PDB file of C-alpha atoms in Angstrom:
ATOM      1  CA  UNK A 155      -6.205  -2.987  -1.815  1.00 68.00           C
ATOM      2  CA  UNK A 156      -4.062  -0.382  -3.537  1.00 90.00           C
ATOM      3  CA  UNK A 157      -0.421   0.077  -4.498  1.00 94.00           C
ATOM      4  CA  UNK A 158       2.318   2.344  -3.237  1.00 98.00           C
ATOM      5  CA  UNK A 159       5.401   3.118  -5.295  1.00 98.00           C
ATOM      6  CA  UNK A 160       8.151   5.692  -5.593  1.00 98.00           C
ATOM      7  CA  UNK A 161      11.805   6.550  -5.200  1.00 98.00           C
ATOM      8  CA  UNK A 162      14.280   8.790  -3.406  1.00 98.00           C
ATOM      9  CA  UNK A 163      17.295   9.846  -5.476  1.00 98.00           C
ATOM     10  CA  UNK A 164      20.076  10.811  -3.076  1.00 97.00           C
ATOM     11  CA  UNK A 165      23.003  10.391  -5.468  1.00 95.00           C
ATOM     12  CA  UNK A 166      21.684  12.279  -8.505  1.00 95.00           C
ATOM     13  CA  UNK A 167      23.251   9.628 -10.739  1.00 95.00           C
ATOM     14  CA  UNK A 168      20.238   9.132 -13.016  1.00 96.00           C
ATOM     15  CA  UNK A 169      19.026  11.456 -15.734  1.00 96.00           C
ATOM     16  CA  UNK A 170      15.609  13.085 -15.660  1.00 96.00           C
ATOM     17  CA  UNK A 171      14.587  10.844 -18.530  1.00 96.00           C
ATOM     18  CA  UNK A 172      15.597   7.711 -16.605  1.00 97.00           C
ATOM     19  CA  UNK A 173      13.681   8.818 -13.524  1.00 97.00           C
ATOM     20  CA  UNK A 174      10.560   9.554 -15.575  1.00 97.00           C
ATOM     21  CA  UNK A 175      10.820   6.106 -17.158  1.00 97.00           C
ATOM     22  CA  UNK A 176      11.224   4.481 -13.748  1.00 98.00           C
ATOM     23  CA  UNK A 177       8.211   6.363 -12.380  1.00 98.00           C
ATOM     24  CA  UNK A 178       5.946   5.417 -15.272  1.00 97.00           C
ATOM     25  CA  UNK A 179       6.972   1.769 -15.191  1.00 98.00           C
ATOM     26  CA  UNK A 180       6.445   1.556 -11.434  1.00 98.00           C
ATOM     27  CA  UNK A 181       2.981   3.069 -11.854  1.00 97.00           C
ATOM     28  CA  UNK A 182       2.099   0.806 -14.774  1.00 97.00           C
ATOM     29  CA  UNK A 183       3.270  -2.335 -12.980  1.00 96.00           C
ATOM     30  CA  UNK A 184       1.333  -1.298  -9.863  1.00 95.00           C
ATOM     31  CA  UNK A 185      -1.926  -1.480 -11.845  1.00 94.00           C
ATOM     32  CA  UNK A 186      -2.168  -5.099 -10.742  1.00 89.00           C
ATOM     33  CA  UNK A 187      -3.372  -3.709  -7.401  1.00 89.00           C
ATOM     34  CA  UNK A 188      -5.636  -0.915  -8.606  1.00 90.00           C
ATOM     35  CA  UNK A 189      -6.811   0.910 -11.716  1.00 92.00           C
ATOM     36  CA  UNK A 190      -9.467   3.301 -10.385  1.00 93.00           C
ATOM     37  CA  UNK A 191      -7.081   6.237  -9.956  1.00 96.00           C
ATOM     38  CA  UNK A 192      -3.380   7.016  -9.909  1.00 97.00           C
ATOM     39  CA  UNK A 193      -1.213   9.874  -8.746  1.00 97.00           C
ATOM     40  CA  UNK A 194       2.184  11.102  -7.641  1.00 98.00           C
ATOM     41  CA  UNK A 195       3.537  13.765  -5.329  1.00 98.00           C
ATOM     42  CA  UNK A 196       6.898  15.551  -5.273  1.00 98.00           C
ATOM     43  CA  UNK A 197       8.564  18.659  -3.891  1.00 98.00           C
ATOM     44  CA  UNK A 198       9.264  21.655  -6.120  1.00 96.00           C
ATOM     45  CA  UNK A 199      10.865  24.760  -4.622  1.00 93.00           C
ATOM     46  CA  UNK A 200      10.048  23.519  -1.103  1.00 93.00           C
ATOM     47  CA  UNK A 201       6.363  23.103  -2.009  1.00 96.00           C
ATOM     48  CA  UNK A 202       4.430  19.844  -2.071  1.00 97.00           C
ATOM     49  CA  UNK A 203       2.940  19.185  -5.490  1.00 97.00           C
ATOM     50  CA  UNK A 204       0.344  16.495  -6.203  1.00 97.00           C
ATOM     51  CA  UNK A 205      -0.734  15.264  -9.605  1.00 97.00           C
ATOM     52  CA  UNK A 206      -3.509  12.659  -9.716  1.00 97.00           C
ATOM     53  CA  UNK A 207      -6.230  11.492 -12.068  1.00 96.00           C
ATOM     54  CA  UNK A 208      -9.252   9.149 -11.793  1.00 96.00           C
ATOM     55  CA  UNK A 209      -7.654   6.936 -14.439  1.00 95.00           C
ATOM     56  CA  UNK A 210      -5.458   3.829 -14.565  1.00 95.00           C
ATOM     57  CA  UNK A 211      -1.741   4.597 -14.557  1.00 95.00           C
ATOM     58  CA  UNK A 212      -1.079   3.599 -18.159  1.00 95.00           C
ATOM     59  CA  UNK A 213      -3.492   6.346 -19.270  1.00 95.00           C
ATOM     60  CA  UNK A 214      -1.698   9.003 -17.224  1.00 94.00           C
ATOM     61  CA  UNK A 215       1.532  10.682 -18.308  1.00 94.00           C
ATOM     62  CA  UNK A 216       3.553  11.151 -15.153  1.00 94.00           C
ATOM     63  CA  UNK A 217       5.674  14.221 -15.699  1.00 92.00           C
ATOM     64  CA  UNK A 218       7.586  16.311 -13.199  1.00 96.00           C
ATOM     65  CA  UNK A 219      10.253  19.048 -13.320  1.00 95.00           C
ATOM     66  CA  UNK A 220      13.963  18.382 -13.500  1.00 93.00           C
ATOM     67  CA  UNK A 221      15.982  18.208 -10.276  1.00 91.00           C
ATOM     68  CA  UNK A 222      13.157  16.445  -8.401  1.00 95.00           C
ATOM     69  CA  UNK A 223      14.767  14.155  -5.820  1.00 96.00           C
ATOM     70  CA  UNK A 224      11.751  12.095  -4.681  1.00 98.00           C
ATOM     71  CA  UNK A 225       8.487  10.746  -6.044  1.00 98.00           C
ATOM     72  CA  UNK A 226       5.729   9.240  -3.899  1.00 98.00           C
ATOM     73  CA  UNK A 227       3.052   7.437  -5.923  1.00 98.00           C
ATOM     74  CA  UNK A 228      -0.230   5.582  -5.480  1.00 97.00           C
ATOM     75  CA  UNK A 229      -2.555   3.401  -7.561  1.00 97.00           C
ATOM     76  CA  UNK A 230      -6.044   3.081  -6.167  1.00 95.00           C
ATOM     77  CA  UNK A 231      -8.616   0.340  -5.990  1.00 89.00           C
ATOM     78  CA  UNK A 232     -11.536   2.265  -4.520  1.00 87.00           C
ATOM     79  CA  UNK A 233     -13.255   0.839  -1.443  1.00 83.00           C
ATOM     80  CA  UNK A 234     -14.679   4.025   0.082  1.00 84.00           C
ATOM     81  CA  UNK A 235     -15.156   7.371  -1.638  1.00 88.00           C
ATOM     82  CA  UNK A 236     -16.096   7.849  -5.299  1.00 91.00           C
ATOM     83  CA  UNK A 237     -12.896   7.802  -7.362  1.00 90.00           C
ATOM     84  CA  UNK A 238     -14.490  10.011 -10.011  1.00 92.00           C
ATOM     85  CA  UNK A 239     -14.317  12.819  -7.464  1.00 94.00           C
ATOM     86  CA  UNK A 240     -10.575  13.374  -7.654  1.00 95.00           C
ATOM     87  CA  UNK A 241     -10.297  14.769  -4.120  1.00 94.00           C
ATOM     88  CA  UNK A 242     -11.043  11.224  -2.875  1.00 95.00           C
ATOM     89  CA  UNK A 243      -7.918   9.865  -4.569  1.00 95.00           C
ATOM     90  CA  UNK A 244      -4.377   9.589  -3.244  1.00 96.00           C
ATOM     91  CA  UNK A 245      -1.979  11.194  -2.507  1.00 98.00           C
ATOM     92  CA  UNK A 246      -3.563  13.668  -0.072  1.00 98.00           C
ATOM     93  CA  UNK A 247      -2.258  17.038   1.099  1.00 97.00           C
ATOM     94  CA  UNK A 248      -1.526  17.489   4.785  1.00 97.00           C
ATOM     95  CA  UNK A 249      -0.197  20.326   6.945  1.00 97.00           C
ATOM     96  CA  UNK A 250       1.294  20.144  10.429  1.00 97.00           C
ATOM     97  CA  UNK A 251       4.524  21.972  11.323  1.00 96.00           C
ATOM     98  CA  UNK A 252       5.423  21.302   7.689  1.00 96.00           C
ATOM     99  CA  UNK A 253       3.418  20.425   4.605  1.00 98.00           C
ATOM    100  CA  UNK A 254       3.321  16.827   3.437  1.00 98.00           C
ATOM    101  CA  UNK A 255       1.729  14.377   1.011  1.00 98.00           C
ATOM    102  CA  UNK A 256       0.193  11.138   2.253  1.00 98.00           C
ATOM    103  CA  UNK A 257      -0.712   7.779   0.649  1.00 98.00           C
ATOM    104  CA  UNK A 258      -2.203   4.571   2.054  1.00 97.00           C
ATOM    105  CA  UNK A 259      -2.499   0.963   0.993  1.00 94.00           C
ATOM    106  CA  UNK A 260      -5.181  -0.901   2.919  1.00 90.00           C
ATOM    107  CA  UNK A 261      -8.563  -0.303   4.513  1.00 89.00           C
ATOM    108  CA  UNK A 262      -9.316   1.541   7.767  1.00 90.00           C
ATOM    109  CA  UNK A 263     -12.471   0.525   9.614  1.00 87.00           C
ATOM    110  CA  UNK A 264     -12.735   2.991  12.477  1.00 91.00           C
ATOM    111  CA  UNK A 265     -12.487   6.277  10.588  1.00 92.00           C
ATOM    112  CA  UNK A 266     -16.049   7.202  11.556  1.00 92.00           C
ATOM    113  CA  UNK A 267     -15.425   6.497  15.235  1.00 93.00           C
ATOM    114  CA  UNK A 268     -12.146   8.444  15.210  1.00 94.00           C
ATOM    115  CA  UNK A 269     -13.795  11.495  13.656  1.00 95.00           C
ATOM    116  CA  UNK A 270     -16.240  11.604  16.552  1.00 95.00           C
ATOM    117  CA  UNK A 271     -13.838  10.571  19.308  1.00 95.00           C
ATOM    118  CA  UNK A 272     -11.066  12.983  18.267  1.00 95.00           C
ATOM    119  CA  UNK A 273     -13.497  15.705  17.169  1.00 96.00           C
ATOM    120  CA  UNK A 274     -11.846  15.976  13.793  1.00 96.00           C
ATOM    121  CA  UNK A 275     -13.042  18.714  11.429  1.00 94.00           C
ATOM    122  CA  UNK A 276     -15.616  17.840   8.796  1.00 93.00           C
ATOM    123  CA  UNK A 277     -14.267  17.409   5.293  1.00 94.00           C
ATOM    124  CA  UNK A 278     -15.618  16.754   1.816  1.00 94.00           C
ATOM    125  CA  UNK A 279     -13.113  13.896   1.402  1.00 95.00           C
ATOM    126  CA  UNK A 280     -14.945  10.567   1.763  1.00 93.00           C
ATOM    127  CA  UNK A 281     -11.955   8.214   1.745  1.00 94.00           C
ATOM    128  CA  UNK A 282     -11.265   6.296   4.962  1.00 93.00           C
ATOM    129  CA  UNK A 283      -7.522   6.950   4.587  1.00 96.00           C
ATOM    130  CA  UNK A 284      -7.906  10.685   5.102  1.00 97.00           C
ATOM    131  CA  UNK A 285      -8.586  10.276   8.824  1.00 97.00           C
ATOM    132  CA  UNK A 286      -4.888   9.385   9.234  1.00 98.00           C
ATOM    133  CA  UNK A 287      -3.936  12.735   7.677  1.00 98.00           C
ATOM    134  CA  UNK A 288      -6.261  14.517  10.083  1.00 98.00           C
ATOM    135  CA  UNK A 289      -4.775  12.695  13.081  1.00 98.00           C
ATOM    136  CA  UNK A 290      -1.294  13.909  12.134  1.00 98.00           C
ATOM    137  CA  UNK A 291      -2.549  17.442  11.520  1.00 98.00           C
ATOM    138  CA  UNK A 292      -4.331  17.500  14.883  1.00 97.00           C
ATOM    139  CA  UNK A 293      -1.027  16.829  16.652  1.00 96.00           C
ATOM    140  CA  UNK A 294       0.576  19.782  14.879  1.00 96.00           C
ATOM    141  CA  UNK A 295       3.808  17.990  13.997  1.00 97.00           C
ATOM    142  CA  UNK A 296       5.032  15.506  11.432  1.00 97.00           C
ATOM    143  CA  UNK A 297       7.491  13.385  13.402  1.00 97.00           C
ATOM    144  CA  UNK A 298       7.912   9.877  14.762  1.00 98.00           C
ATOM    145  CA  UNK A 299       5.715  10.543  17.804  1.00 97.00           C
ATOM    146  CA  UNK A 300       2.762  11.782  15.749  1.00 98.00           C
ATOM    147  CA  UNK A 301       3.124   8.922  13.263  1.00 98.00           C
ATOM    148  CA  UNK A 302       3.338   6.409  16.106  1.00 98.00           C
ATOM    149  CA  UNK A 303       0.211   7.816  17.734  1.00 97.00           C
ATOM    150  CA  UNK A 304      -1.688   7.790  14.445  1.00 98.00           C
ATOM    151  CA  UNK A 305      -0.662   4.214  13.602  1.00 97.00           C
ATOM    152  CA  UNK A 306      -1.808   3.002  17.014  1.00 96.00           C
ATOM    153  CA  UNK A 307      -5.158   4.807  16.747  1.00 96.00           C
ATOM    154  CA  UNK A 308      -6.281   3.511  13.352  1.00 95.00           C
ATOM    155  CA  UNK A 309      -7.799   0.038  12.974  1.00 91.00           C
ATOM    156  CA  UNK A 310      -7.490  -2.048   9.858  1.00 88.00           C
ATOM    157  CA  UNK A 311      -4.890  -2.956   7.281  1.00 88.00           C
ATOM    158  CA  UNK A 312      -2.337  -0.366   6.256  1.00 93.00           C
ATOM    159  CA  UNK A 313       1.046   0.729   5.131  1.00 96.00           C
ATOM    160  CA  UNK A 314       1.433   4.505   4.853  1.00 98.00           C
ATOM    161  CA  UNK A 315       3.956   6.605   2.953  1.00 98.00           C
ATOM    162  CA  UNK A 316       4.511  10.289   3.653  1.00 98.00           C
ATOM    163  CA  UNK A 317       6.650  12.803   1.769  1.00 98.00           C
ATOM    164  CA  UNK A 318       7.356  16.113   3.502  1.00 98.00           C
ATOM    165  CA  UNK A 319       8.381  19.455   2.019  1.00 97.00           C
ATOM    166  CA  UNK A 320      12.029  18.784   2.906  1.00 96.00           C
ATOM    167  CA  UNK A 321      12.080  15.646   0.715  1.00 97.00           C
ATOM    168  CA  UNK A 322      12.076  13.266   3.651  1.00 98.00           C
ATOM    169  CA  UNK A 323      10.221  10.049   2.910  1.00 98.00           C
ATOM    170  CA  UNK A 324       8.459   8.141   5.715  1.00 98.00           C
ATOM    171  CA  UNK A 325       7.202   4.556   5.787  1.00 98.00           C
ATOM    172  CA  UNK A 326       4.718   3.355   8.420  1.00 98.00           C
ATOM    173  CA  UNK A 327       4.573  -0.416   7.960  1.00 96.00           C
ATOM    174  CA  UNK A 328       1.387  -2.131   9.064  1.00 93.00           C
ATOM    175  CA  UNK A 329       0.049  -5.442   7.750  1.00 89.00           C
ATOM    176  CA  UNK A 330      -0.068  -4.296   4.105  1.00 90.00           C
ATOM    177  CA  UNK A 331       2.975  -5.246   2.012  1.00 92.00           C
ATOM    178  CA  UNK A 332       5.980  -3.064   1.209  1.00 95.00           C
ATOM    179  CA  UNK A 333       9.114  -3.853  -0.840  1.00 96.00           C
ATOM    180  CA  UNK A 334      11.968  -1.362  -0.419  1.00 98.00           C
ATOM    181  CA  UNK A 335      15.341  -1.645  -2.162  1.00 98.00           C
ATOM    182  CA  UNK A 336      18.565   0.367  -2.270  1.00 98.00           C
ATOM    183  CA  UNK A 337      20.945   0.778  -5.206  1.00 98.00           C
ATOM    184  CA  UNK A 338      24.203   1.506  -3.403  1.00 96.00           C
ATOM    185  CA  UNK A 339      26.234   2.557  -6.453  1.00 97.00           C
ATOM    186  CA  UNK A 340      23.453   4.925  -7.544  1.00 97.00           C
ATOM    187  CA  UNK A 341      22.561   6.009  -3.994  1.00 97.00           C
ATOM    188  CA  UNK A 342      18.931   5.450  -4.950  1.00 98.00           C
ATOM    189  CA  UNK A 343      16.000   4.059  -2.938  1.00 98.00           C
ATOM    190  CA  UNK A 344      13.047   2.556  -4.808  1.00 98.00           C
ATOM    191  CA  UNK A 345       9.886   1.054  -3.323  1.00 98.00           C
ATOM    192  CA  UNK A 346       6.707  -0.698  -4.404  1.00 97.00           C
ATOM    193  CA  UNK A 347       3.995  -2.578  -2.575  1.00 94.00           C
ATOM    194  CA  UNK A 348       5.147  -5.994  -3.770  1.00 93.00           C
ATOM    195  CA  UNK A 349       8.200  -7.720  -5.179  1.00 93.00           C
ATOM    196  CA  UNK A 350       6.325  -8.622  -8.361  1.00 92.00           C
ATOM    197  CA  UNK A 351       5.547  -4.971  -9.084  1.00 95.00           C
ATOM    198  CA  UNK A 352       9.164  -4.036  -8.424  1.00 97.00           C
ATOM    199  CA  UNK A 353      10.622  -6.690 -10.705  1.00 96.00           C
ATOM    200  CA  UNK A 354       8.301  -5.794 -13.576  1.00 96.00           C
ATOM    201  CA  UNK A 355       9.150  -2.107 -13.254  1.00 97.00           C
ATOM    202  CA  UNK A 356      12.902  -2.668 -12.995  1.00 97.00           C
ATOM    203  CA  UNK A 357      12.881  -4.862 -16.085  1.00 97.00           C
ATOM    204  CA  UNK A 358      10.786  -2.446 -18.135  1.00 96.00           C
ATOM    205  CA  UNK A 359      12.872   0.563 -17.089  1.00 96.00           C
ATOM    206  CA  UNK A 360      16.224  -1.166 -17.550  1.00 96.00           C
ATOM    207  CA  UNK A 361      17.072  -0.723 -13.874  1.00 97.00           C
ATOM    208  CA  UNK A 362      17.440  -4.486 -13.407  1.00 95.00           C
ATOM    209  CA  UNK A 363      20.961  -4.133 -14.837  1.00 95.00           C
ATOM    210  CA  UNK A 364      22.052  -2.540 -11.553  1.00 96.00           C
ATOM    211  CA  UNK A 365      22.627  -4.457  -8.331  1.00 97.00           C
ATOM    212  CA  UNK A 366      20.572  -3.598  -5.264  1.00 97.00           C
ATOM    213  CA  UNK A 367      19.840  -4.782  -1.743  1.00 97.00           C
ATOM    214  CA  UNK A 368      16.540  -5.367  -0.002  1.00 96.00           C
ATOM    215  CA  UNK A 369      15.682  -3.287   3.067  1.00 96.00           C
ATOM    216  CA  UNK A 370      13.291  -5.367   5.133  1.00 94.00           C
ATOM    217  CA  UNK A 371      10.389  -3.630   6.840  1.00 95.00           C
ATOM    218  CA  UNK A 372       8.466  -5.462   9.536  1.00 94.00           C
ATOM    219  CA  UNK A 373       4.991  -4.733  10.804  1.00 93.00           C
ATOM    220  CA  UNK A 374       5.309  -2.028  13.452  1.00 95.00           C
ATOM    221  CA  UNK A 375       8.286  -0.274  11.822  1.00 97.00           C
ATOM    222  CA  UNK A 376       8.401   3.440  11.119  1.00 98.00           C
ATOM    223  CA  UNK A 377      11.380   4.678   9.143  1.00 98.00           C
ATOM    224  CA  UNK A 378      12.385   7.969   7.597  1.00 98.00           C
ATOM    225  CA  UNK A 379      14.903   8.544   4.817  1.00 98.00           C
ATOM    226  CA  UNK A 380      16.008  12.140   4.270  1.00 97.00           C
ATOM    227  CA  UNK A 381      17.255  13.644   1.013  1.00 95.00           C
ATOM    228  CA  UNK A 382      20.845  12.731   1.919  1.00 96.00           C
ATOM    229  CA  UNK A 383      19.928   9.077   2.452  1.00 96.00           C
ATOM    230  CA  UNK A 384      20.116   9.108   6.238  1.00 96.00           C
ATOM    231  CA  UNK A 385      17.783   6.516   7.751  1.00 97.00           C
ATOM    232  CA  UNK A 386      16.147   6.817  11.162  1.00 97.00           C
ATOM    233  CA  UNK A 387      13.672   4.372  12.624  1.00 97.00           C
ATOM    234  CA  UNK A 388      11.317   3.671  15.487  1.00 97.00           C
ATOM    235  CA  UNK A 389       8.399   1.346  16.164  1.00 97.00           C
ATOM    236  CA  UNK A 390       4.720   1.538  17.002  1.00 97.00           C
ATOM    237  CA  UNK A 391       2.817  -1.003  19.057  1.00 94.00           C
ATOM    238  CA  UNK A 392       1.025  -3.559  16.945  1.00 90.00           C
ATOM    239  CA  UNK A 393      -2.072  -4.549  18.879  1.00 73.00           C
ATOM    240  CA  UNK A 394      -3.712  -7.565  17.265  1.00 63.00           C
ATOM    241  CA  UNK A 395      -6.994  -6.811  19.021  1.00 47.00           C
ATOM    242  CA  UNK A 396      -7.460  -3.721  16.892  1.00 47.00           C
ATOM    243  CA  UNK A 397      -8.052  -6.006  13.926  1.00 44.00           C
ATOM    244  CA  UNK A 398     -10.710  -8.010  15.744  1.00 39.00           C
ATOM    245  CA  UNK A 399     -12.679  -7.228  18.893  1.00 37.00           C
ATOM    246  CA  UNK A 400     -11.893  -3.512  18.908  1.00 44.00           C
ATOM    247  CA  UNK A 401     -13.735  -3.002  15.633  1.00 43.00           C
ATOM    248  CA  UNK A 402     -17.204  -2.742  17.211  1.00 45.00           C
ATOM    249  CA  UNK A 403     -18.549  -5.630  15.158  1.00 39.00           C
ATOM    250  CA  UNK A 404     -20.878  -8.058  16.912  1.00 41.00           C
ATOM    251  CA  UNK A 405     -18.329 -10.855  16.615  1.00 40.00           C
ATOM    252  CA  UNK A 406     -15.034 -11.738  14.983  1.00 36.00           C
ATOM    253  CA  UNK A 407     -16.760 -13.474  12.085  1.00 41.00           C
ATOM    254  CA  UNK A 408     -18.286 -10.147  11.024  1.00 44.00           C
ATOM    255  CA  UNK A 409     -14.805  -8.687  10.613  1.00 42.00           C
ATOM    256  CA  UNK A 410     -13.721 -11.453   8.328  1.00 44.00           C
ATOM    257  CA  UNK A 411     -16.958 -11.140   6.369  1.00 48.00           C
ATOM    258  CA  UNK A 412     -16.113  -7.516   5.644  1.00 54.00           C
ATOM    259  CA  UNK A 413     -12.630  -8.466   4.421  1.00 63.00           C
ATOM    260  CA  UNK A 414     -14.006 -11.399   2.428  1.00 71.00           C
ATOM    261  CA  UNK A 415     -16.586  -9.228   0.708  1.00 67.00           C
ATOM    262  CA  UNK A 416     -13.850  -6.905  -0.516  1.00 69.00           C
ATOM    263  CA  UNK A 417     -11.866  -9.866  -1.885  1.00 74.00           C
ATOM    264  CA  UNK A 418     -14.950 -11.236  -3.622  1.00 75.00           C
ATOM    265  CA  UNK A 419     -15.584  -7.835  -5.205  1.00 67.00           C
ATOM    266  CA  UNK A 420     -12.097  -7.550  -6.668  1.00 72.00           C
ATOM    267  CA  UNK A 421     -11.124 -11.145  -7.491  1.00 76.00           C
ATOM    268  CA  UNK A 422     -12.788 -11.040 -10.912  1.00 70.00           C
ATOM    269  CA  UNK A 423     -10.425  -8.181 -11.874  1.00 67.00           C
ATOM    270  CA  UNK A 424      -7.626 -10.740 -11.632  1.00 72.00           C
ATOM    271  CA  UNK A 425      -9.480 -13.484 -13.472  1.00 76.00           C
ATOM    272  CA  UNK A 426     -10.038 -15.496 -10.297  1.00 84.00           C
ATOM    273  CA  UNK A 427     -13.542 -16.920  -9.686  1.00 84.00           C
ATOM    274  CA  UNK A 428     -15.292 -16.298  -6.370  1.00 81.00           C
ATOM    275  CA  UNK A 429     -15.470 -20.047  -5.717  1.00 83.00           C
ATOM    276  CA  UNK A 430     -11.661 -20.256  -5.587  1.00 88.00           C
ATOM    277  CA  UNK A 431     -11.451 -17.388  -3.103  1.00 86.00           C
ATOM    278  CA  UNK A 432     -14.089 -18.961  -0.866  1.00 85.00           C
ATOM    279  CA  UNK A 433     -12.335 -22.331  -1.099  1.00 85.00           C
ATOM    280  CA  UNK A 434      -9.054 -20.812   0.099  1.00 87.00           C
ATOM    281  CA  UNK A 435     -10.789 -19.049   2.982  1.00 83.00           C
ATOM    282  CA  UNK A 436     -12.620 -22.234   3.961  1.00 79.00           C
ATOM    283  CA  UNK A 437      -9.292 -24.046   4.202  1.00 80.00           C
ATOM    284  CA  UNK A 438      -7.843 -21.540   6.635  1.00 78.00           C
ATOM    285  CA  UNK A 439      -6.013 -19.065   4.427  1.00 83.00           C
ATOM    286  CA  UNK A 440      -6.301 -15.515   5.754  1.00 81.00           C
ATOM    287  CA  UNK A 441      -7.603 -12.639   3.680  1.00 79.00           C
ATOM    288  CA  UNK A 442      -4.039 -11.278   3.530  1.00 77.00           C
ATOM    289  CA  UNK A 443      -2.861 -14.655   2.197  1.00 82.00           C
ATOM    290  CA  UNK A 444      -5.536 -14.618  -0.513  1.00 86.00           C
ATOM    291  CA  UNK A 445      -4.725 -11.014  -1.431  1.00 81.00           C
ATOM    292  CA  UNK A 446      -1.101 -12.018  -1.978  1.00 81.00           C
ATOM    293  CA  UNK A 447      -2.205 -14.959  -4.128  1.00 85.00           C
ATOM    294  CA  UNK A 448      -4.243 -12.670  -6.366  1.00 82.00           C
ATOM    295  CA  UNK A 449      -0.943 -10.976  -7.227  1.00 76.00           C
ATOM    296  CA  UNK A 450       0.920 -14.236  -7.840  1.00 79.00           C
ATOM    297  CA  UNK A 451      -0.810 -16.774 -10.101  1.00 79.00           C
ATOM    298  CA  UNK A 452       1.771 -19.514  -9.396  1.00 83.00           C
ATOM    299  CA  UNK A 453       1.240 -19.129  -5.650  1.00 87.00           C
ATOM    300  CA  UNK A 454      -2.532 -19.290  -6.169  1.00 89.00           C
ATOM    301  CA  UNK A 455      -2.317 -22.430  -8.289  1.00 88.00           C
ATOM    302  CA  UNK A 456      -0.035 -24.166  -5.780  1.00 87.00           C
ATOM    303  CA  UNK A 457      -2.486 -23.467  -2.960  1.00 89.00           C
ATOM    304  CA  UNK A 458      -5.522 -24.601  -4.954  1.00 89.00           C
ATOM    305  CA  UNK A 459      -3.712 -27.742  -6.150  1.00 87.00           C
ATOM    306  CA  UNK A 460      -2.893 -28.599  -2.561  1.00 83.00           C
ATOM    307  CA  UNK A 461      -6.519 -28.218  -1.529  1.00 81.00           C
ATOM    308  CA  UNK A 462      -7.700 -30.366  -4.444  1.00 78.00           C
ATOM    309  CA  UNK A 463      -5.254 -33.112  -3.466  1.00 75.00           C
ATOM    310  CA  UNK A 464      -6.604 -33.016   0.086  1.00 69.00           C
ATOM    311  CA  UNK A 465     -10.169 -33.220  -1.222  1.00 66.00           C
ATOM    312  CA  UNK A 466      -9.321 -36.163  -3.470  1.00 61.00           C
ATOM    313  CA  UNK A 467      -7.622 -37.963  -0.580  1.00 56.00           C
ATOM    314  CA  UNK A 468     -10.603 -37.323   1.693  1.00 50.00           C
ATOM    315  CA  UNK A 469     -13.030 -38.496  -0.991  1.00 51.00           C
ATOM    316  CA  UNK A 470     -11.015 -41.694  -1.455  1.00 45.00           C
ATOM    317  CA  UNK A 471     -10.907 -42.251   2.314  1.00 50.00           C
ATOM    318  CA  UNK A 472     -14.686 -41.804   2.585  1.00 54.00           C
ATOM    319  CA  UNK A 473     -15.227 -44.224  -0.339  1.00 45.00           C
ATOM    320  CA  UNK A 474     -12.992 -46.868   1.238  1.00 50.00           C
ATOM    321  CA  UNK A 475     -14.826 -46.502   4.537  1.00 54.00           C
ATOM    322  CA  UNK A 476     -18.176 -47.014   2.795  1.00 50.00           C
ATOM    323  CA  UNK A 477     -17.183 -50.217   1.017  1.00 44.00           C
ATOM    324  CA  UNK A 478     -15.572 -51.867   4.032  1.00 45.00           C
TER     325      UNK A 478
END
C-alpha cells in the first residue's frame, strides 16, 4: 500500500510558489498511506528528473525549477525491497522510444515469474514494481499498446502512473484507488490515491477555494493527458483469475493469507489493532475494503459497530434458545 499524487498544469494560471505548496501538501497528506520513502519526478529541458529520499514526505523539501508543467509523486510503504537503498524507491526511470518516470501503488505477485518467462535483464532493483518498467522497455515503445500488454501481464493490485519526457501523464487503473480532479478555470489536473488525501491537500494549500470536477477512473482504464490537456483513453482486459488461481499458490486461501499478512503488518501504523482487522476479514470484508477503512476511521467504526450489533443479536438469540 502506497500513495500516488501529482498534477498537470495546462493553463499556467498558478505561480511557482502555489505549485510548490500544492506538491508539498499532497505529499504530506499522502503519508497516511506510506512513510518509508517519498519522491517526485518532472521534466526539465525535455529530460526526466527524479528526486526521492528514504524519508517520510514531511521531512523532504520538494523543490523543482520554475516553468515545470507536471509533477508525478509517490509515497512508499515498503513491501519488497529495502527502502534504505534509494534505488528501490519510486519513481523509477524507464526508457523505451522515449524516457519516462514510473510509479506504482499496490503489490505485484508474479514479478519473479515474469522475469524468467520474459527473460528480462537482471537488475539491482529489488522492488516488485520495477518489473512493469522492464515490460514496457522490452516492447520498445511507451504507448497504449505497451501499457495494455504490461497491465494484462502483471498479477496483483495496482494503479500505475507514468510521466514521459513530453510531459504526457498516463494512468493505468487497476484495483488500487485513484482520485483525479480537474479545475476547469485553472486548466489544472490534480490527482491523489484517495479522496481523503486530496481534500486534506486542497485545504492545506488553499486550493479548496476553487471549483473542480471529478474524473472517474474505472478498473481497466488507461488514459493519457498531454501538456495541452488533451485526454485519450483505452482499456485493458481485467481478468479476475489473475488475482486468484493464476498466482501459483496452492489454493485461493493462500492468496488471501498473503494480502492479510500485509494488512496485519501495517494496521498498527494507523492505530488499528490486529483483532479488528481479522474481525472484518472474518465477516466477509475484502482486503481492499479493509485497506480503505484504514484510511477512513469513520468508515472503520461503522463497519465494526455493525459487526458488534450482529454479535450481540446472535448472542441474545443463542441465550434465548438455551433457556427455552
